[in-house]
Amino acid sequence: MSLFKPIPFFSGPMVQSFMASFKSKADKSYGKNLEGEWRSVRTKKGVTLLARIHDVPSPKGIVILVHGWEGSIHSSYIIRTTKHFLAKDYSVYRLNLRDHGDTHHLNEGIFNGSLLEETYDAVLTLAKSVKSKLPVYLAGFSLGGNFVLRMAGKHSTAKAEEKIPGLKHCFAFSPALDPKRATIKMDEHPFLRKYFLNSWKSSLEKKGQLFPHLYSFHDLDKYQSVMELTEKMVKEFSQFRSVDEYFLSYTLSDLFFRTIKVPTTILTSMDDPVIPWKEFTEIPSSAYIDVVIEAKGGHCGFIEDWKRSSYYWRIMEKKMG
């Protein structure tokens, strides 16, 4: 039985997906005026990621948020989730993935979906910076959800000193389980293909302008699908021998899910225009993993009302309580 009940006007998958990412004047104003500390996080291998730290007095815990591909800590769903949990007396830490949120200048290397180690190191560093012993909650959206699930697996198998201190629960909303299938499905949708392709091209152009001695992206106009551009990037700028090998590096298999030993909640919808929902029915049953498949919700949507309250906030609060 579906527990997510959007109002009729917001029930369509593209409306849900759009409303999740649409940055309203209120979002922009809140994000601009939100007090916090910028923090550069240096990983073991010398990668720098940028985070925004929002501490509250006597917090109930720490919520660390990881955005999706071509999003950032300024994305609407991140801003609204930050606002919600700060009001609930949780400190919130927003983390930019490499080359997201205007951080292209921080590292010479280009972002790709396989970069788990640096993301885990950054989250580990942020969690270790917490002075008092507080519960830590990790939440990711779309590709960020994929990263969070991999971090849950890495945490579960890590040595004691490499575990994320205080980690109590991981949340993955509309995560990509099979990135190759997700890319194919994205390319089949004209609006989504154009949006993500243009956004990615813009990101690569910024990288090329900052590091002209390393990258030349003069031919981007000829690539008309996300898959075509992925093949180019893998061939020219990665250590992977093929695009299939690249996708496999962050595809989440049945065997992978059996490694997770930290409470984890996964939320997806049957009408997600990017992520095939049937993949989630194949996740092996586990005492640690709760898979929630809703009939509606779009991609990272789950918008419940005119104020754009998110259903996943209620899921998080229930698990965190």
Coordinates of C-alpha atoms in Angstrom, one line a residue:
M1 CA 0.0 0.0 0.0
S2 CA 1.4 3.3 -1.1
L3 CA 2.0 5.8 1.8
F4 CA 3.0 8.7 -0.5
K5 CA 0.0 10.7 -1.5
P6 CA 0.8 13.7 -3.7
I7 CA -1.9 16.3 -4.4
P8 CA -3.3 15.6 -7.9
F9 CA -1.6 18.6 -9.6
F10 CA 1.8 17.3 -8.4
S11 CA 1.2 13.6 -9.2
G12 CA 2.9 13.3 -12.6
P13 CA 6.5 11.9 -12.8
M14 CA 8.0 14.9 -14.6
V15 CA 6.1 17.4 -12.4
Q16 CA 7.5 15.6 -9.3
S17 CA 11.0 15.5 -10.8
F18 CA 10.9 19.2 -11.8
M19 CA 9.5 20.5 -8.6
A20 CA 12.2 18.7 -6.6
S21 CA 14.9 20.6 -8.5
F22 CA 13.1 23.9 -9.3
K23 CA 14.9 26.7 -7.3
S24 CA 12.2 29.1 -6.1
K25 CA 12.9 32.7 -4.9
A26 CA 12.4 31.3 -1.4
D27 CA 15.1 28.6 -2.0
K28 CA 17.5 31.2 -3.4
S29 CA 16.9 33.6 -0.5
Y30 CA 17.2 31.0 2.2
G31 CA 20.3 29.5 0.6
K32 CA 21.9 32.9 0.3
N33 CA 21.2 34.0 3.8
L34 CA 21.9 30.7 5.5
E35 CA 24.7 31.0 8.0
G36 CA 27.4 28.4 7.9
E37 CA 31.1 27.6 7.6
W38 CA 32.8 26.8 4.3
R39 CA 35.2 23.9 4.8
S40 CA 37.8 22.5 2.4
V41 CA 38.2 18.8 3.0
R42 CA 41.5 17.3 1.9
T43 CA 41.5 13.5 1.3
K44 CA 44.4 11.1 1.7
K45 CA 45.3 11.2 -2.0
G46 CA 45.3 15.0 -2.1
V47 CA 41.8 15.6 -3.5
T48 CA 40.0 18.7 -2.2
L49 CA 36.2 18.7 -1.8
L50 CA 34.2 21.6 -0.5
A51 CA 31.5 21.4 2.2
R52 CA 29.2 23.8 3.9
I53 CA 28.7 23.2 7.6
H54 CA 25.6 24.3 9.5
D55 CA 25.8 23.7 13.2
V56 CA 23.0 24.3 15.7
P57 CA 23.2 24.5 19.5
S58 CA 22.8 21.2 21.2
P59 CA 22.1 19.2 18.0
K60 CA 20.2 15.9 18.0
G61 CA 22.6 14.6 15.4
I62 CA 24.4 15.4 12.2
V63 CA 22.8 15.0 8.7
I64 CA 25.3 14.8 5.9
L65 CA 23.8 15.4 2.4
V66 CA 25.2 14.3 -0.9
H67 CA 23.6 15.8 -4.1
G68 CA 23.0 14.1 -7.5
W69 CA 24.9 14.3 -10.8
E70 CA 25.2 17.9 -12.1
G71 CA 23.5 19.1 -8.9
S72 CA 25.3 20.7 -6.0
I73 CA 24.9 21.8 -2.4
H74 CA 22.8 24.6 -3.8
S75 CA 20.2 22.3 -5.4
S76 CA 16.7 23.0 -4.3
Y77 CA 16.2 19.5 -2.8
I78 CA 19.4 20.0 -0.8
I79 CA 18.4 23.5 0.3
R80 CA 14.9 22.5 1.4
T81 CA 16.1 19.4 3.2
T82 CA 18.8 21.5 5.0
K83 CA 16.1 24.0 6.1
H84 CA 13.8 21.2 7.3
F85 CA 16.4 19.4 9.5
L86 CA 18.0 22.6 10.9
A87 CA 14.5 23.5 12.1
K88 CA 14.3 20.0 13.7
D89 CA 17.6 20.8 15.7
Y90 CA 19.9 18.7 13.6
S91 CA 23.2 20.1 12.3
V92 CA 23.5 19.7 8.5
Y93 CA 26.6 19.3 6.5
R94 CA 26.3 19.7 2.7
L95 CA 29.1 18.1 0.6
N96 CA 29.9 19.0 -3.0
L97 CA 31.1 16.1 -5.2
R98 CA 34.2 16.9 -7.3
D99 CA 33.5 19.4 -10.1
H100 CA 30.1 20.3 -8.7
G101 CA 29.0 23.6 -7.2
D102 CA 31.6 25.6 -9.0
T103 CA 34.5 23.6 -7.5
H104 CA 36.1 22.7 -10.9
H105 CA 39.2 24.6 -9.9
L106 CA 40.0 22.5 -6.8
N107 CA 41.3 19.4 -8.6
E108 CA 42.9 18.7 -12.0
G109 CA 41.2 15.4 -12.5
I110 CA 37.7 15.2 -13.9
F111 CA 34.7 13.8 -11.9
N112 CA 33.3 10.4 -12.7
G113 CA 30.9 8.1 -10.9
S114 CA 33.6 5.7 -9.8
L115 CA 35.2 8.2 -7.3
L116 CA 34.0 6.5 -4.1
E117 CA 37.3 6.7 -2.2
E118 CA 37.6 10.5 -2.1
T119 CA 33.9 10.9 -1.3
Y120 CA 34.1 8.4 1.6
D121 CA 37.3 10.1 2.9
A122 CA 35.6 13.5 2.9
V123 CA 32.5 12.1 4.8
L124 CA 34.9 10.4 7.2
T125 CA 36.8 13.6 7.8
L126 CA 33.5 15.6 8.4
A127 CA 32.2 13.0 10.8
K128 CA 35.5 12.9 12.7
S129 CA 35.4 16.7 13.1
V130 CA 32.3 16.4 15.3
K131 CA 33.5 17.2 18.8
S132 CA 30.8 15.4 20.8
K133 CA 29.6 11.8 20.1
L134 CA 26.5 12.4 18.0
P135 CA 24.6 10.1 15.7
V136 CA 25.5 10.7 12.1
Y137 CA 22.9 10.3 9.2
L138 CA 24.0 10.1 5.6
A139 CA 21.5 10.9 2.8
G140 CA 22.1 10.9 -0.9
F141 CA 20.0 11.7 -4.0
S142 CA 20.2 10.0 -7.4
L143 CA 23.9 9.5 -8.1
G144 CA 24.5 10.8 -4.6
G145 CA 22.3 7.9 -3.4
N146 CA 24.5 5.5 -5.3
F147 CA 27.5 7.0 -3.5
V148 CA 25.8 6.7 -0.1
L149 CA 25.0 3.1 -0.7
R150 CA 28.6 2.4 -1.6
M151 CA 29.7 4.3 1.5
A152 CA 27.4 2.1 3.6
G153 CA 29.1 -0.9 2.1
K154 CA 32.6 0.5 2.6
H155 CA 31.9 1.5 6.2
S156 CA 30.5 -2.0 6.9
T157 CA 33.7 -3.7 5.7
A158 CA 36.3 -1.1 6.9
K159 CA 38.7 -1.5 9.8
A160 CA 37.5 0.2 13.0
E161 CA 39.6 3.4 12.5
E162 CA 38.2 3.8 8.9
K163 CA 34.6 3.5 9.9
I164 CA 32.5 6.7 9.9
P165 CA 32.1 7.5 13.6
G166 CA 28.6 7.6 14.9
L167 CA 27.0 6.4 11.6
K168 CA 23.5 5.3 12.5
H169 CA 21.6 5.3 9.3
C170 CA 22.0 5.7 5.5
F171 CA 19.3 7.0 3.2
A172 CA 19.4 6.7 -0.6
F173 CA 16.6 8.4 -2.6
S174 CA 16.1 7.5 -6.2
P175 CA 19.6 6.0 -6.4
A176 CA 21.1 4.7 -9.6
L177 CA 21.7 1.0 -9.1
D178 CA 22.7 0.2 -12.6
P179 CA 24.2 3.4 -14.1
K180 CA 24.4 2.0 -17.7
R181 CA 20.6 1.3 -17.7
A182 CA 20.0 4.7 -16.1
T183 CA 22.0 6.4 -18.8
I184 CA 20.2 4.6 -21.6
K185 CA 16.8 5.5 -20.0
M186 CA 17.9 9.1 -19.6
D187 CA 18.9 9.3 -23.3
E188 CA 15.4 7.9 -24.3
H189 CA 13.8 11.0 -22.7
P190 CA 14.3 14.1 -25.0
F191 CA 14.0 16.6 -22.2
L192 CA 16.2 14.8 -19.7
R193 CA 18.8 14.0 -22.4
K194 CA 19.1 17.6 -23.4
Y195 CA 19.2 18.9 -19.8
F196 CA 21.9 16.6 -18.5
L197 CA 23.9 16.7 -21.7
N198 CA 24.0 20.5 -21.8
S199 CA 24.8 20.7 -18.1
W200 CA 27.6 18.2 -18.4
K201 CA 29.0 20.0 -21.5
S202 CA 29.0 23.3 -19.6
S203 CA 30.8 21.6 -16.7
L204 CA 33.5 20.2 -19.0
E205 CA 34.0 23.5 -20.7
K206 CA 34.7 25.1 -17.3
K207 CA 37.2 22.4 -16.6
G208 CA 38.9 23.0 -20.0
Q209 CA 39.1 26.7 -19.4
L210 CA 40.7 26.2 -16.0
F211 CA 43.2 23.5 -17.2
P212 CA 43.8 24.3 -20.9
H213 CA 47.1 22.4 -20.7
L214 CA 45.2 19.2 -19.8
Y215 CA 41.9 19.4 -21.6
S216 CA 40.5 20.5 -24.9
F217 CA 36.8 20.2 -25.3
H218 CA 36.3 22.0 -28.7
D219 CA 34.3 19.1 -30.2
L220 CA 31.5 18.7 -27.6
D221 CA 28.8 19.9 -30.0
K222 CA 29.0 16.7 -32.0
Y223 CA 27.9 14.5 -29.1
Q224 CA 24.2 14.2 -29.1
S225 CA 23.6 11.7 -26.2
V226 CA 24.9 11.2 -22.7
M227 CA 26.1 7.7 -23.7
E228 CA 28.1 9.1 -26.6
L229 CA 29.8 11.6 -24.4
T230 CA 30.4 9.0 -21.7
E231 CA 32.2 6.8 -24.2
K232 CA 34.4 9.7 -25.2
M233 CA 35.3 10.7 -21.6
V234 CA 36.0 7.1 -20.6
K235 CA 38.2 6.5 -23.7
E236 CA 40.2 9.7 -23.4
F237 CA 40.3 10.7 -19.7
S238 CA 39.9 7.6 -17.5
Q239 CA 41.8 4.5 -16.5
F240 CA 39.0 2.2 -17.7
R241 CA 39.4 0.1 -20.8
S242 CA 35.8 0.3 -21.9
V243 CA 32.6 2.1 -21.0
D244 CA 31.2 -1.2 -19.7
E245 CA 34.1 -1.5 -17.3
Y246 CA 33.5 2.0 -16.2
F247 CA 29.8 1.5 -15.5
L248 CA 30.5 -1.8 -13.6
S249 CA 32.8 0.2 -11.3
Y250 CA 29.8 1.7 -9.6
T251 CA 27.0 -0.8 -10.5
L252 CA 25.4 -2.2 -7.3
S253 CA 25.0 -6.0 -7.5
D254 CA 23.2 -8.5 -5.3
L255 CA 26.6 -9.4 -3.8
F256 CA 27.3 -5.8 -2.9
F257 CA 24.1 -5.4 -1.0
R258 CA 25.0 -8.4 1.2
T259 CA 28.0 -6.5 2.4
I260 CA 25.9 -3.7 4.0
K261 CA 25.8 -4.0 7.8
V262 CA 24.5 -0.5 8.7
P263 CA 20.8 0.4 8.8
T264 CA 19.9 1.6 5.3
T265 CA 16.7 2.9 3.7
I266 CA 16.2 3.0 -0.1
L267 CA 13.3 5.0 -1.6
T268 CA 12.3 4.9 -5.3
S269 CA 9.2 5.3 -7.4
M270 CA 7.6 3.2 -10.1
D271 CA 7.2 6.2 -12.3
D272 CA 10.8 7.4 -12.0
P273 CA 11.7 8.7 -15.6
V274 CA 15.4 7.8 -15.1
I275 CA 15.8 4.8 -12.8
P276 CA 14.2 1.5 -13.7
W277 CA 12.2 0.5 -10.6
K278 CA 12.2 -3.3 -11.1
E279 CA 15.9 -3.3 -10.2
F280 CA 14.9 -2.6 -6.6
T281 CA 12.7 -5.7 -6.3
E282 CA 15.9 -7.7 -6.9
I283 CA 17.8 -6.3 -3.9
P284 CA 18.3 -9.3 -1.6
S285 CA 16.4 -9.2 1.7
S286 CA 18.4 -8.1 4.7
A287 CA 17.9 -7.1 8.3
Y288 CA 19.8 -3.9 7.5
I289 CA 18.1 -2.7 4.3
D290 CA 14.6 -1.4 4.0
V291 CA 13.5 -0.9 0.4
V292 CA 10.5 1.4 -0.2
I293 CA 8.9 1.4 -3.7
E294 CA 6.2 4.0 -4.1
A295 CA 3.8 4.1 -7.1
K296 CA 4.5 7.8 -7.6
G297 CA 7.2 10.3 -6.8
G298 CA 9.2 10.8 -10.0
H299 CA 13.0 11.2 -9.7
C300 CA 14.0 12.5 -6.3
G301 CA 10.5 14.2 -6.1
F302 CA 8.1 12.8 -3.5
I303 CA 6.6 16.3 -3.2
E304 CA 3.5 16.2 -0.9
D305 CA 2.0 19.7 -1.0
W306 CA 2.1 23.2 -2.3
K307 CA 5.0 24.1 0.1
R308 CA 7.0 21.3 -1.5
S309 CA 7.3 19.3 1.7
S310 CA 9.1 16.0 0.9
Y311 CA 7.7 12.6 1.8
Y312 CA 11.3 11.4 2.4
W313 CA 11.7 13.8 5.3
R314 CA 9.0 11.8 7.2
I315 CA 10.8 8.6 6.4
M316 CA 14.1 10.0 7.7
E317 CA 12.5 11.4 10.9
K318 CA 10.9 8.1 11.6
K319 CA 14.2 6.2 11.2
M320 CA 16.2 8.8 13.1
G321 CA 13.7 9.0 16.0

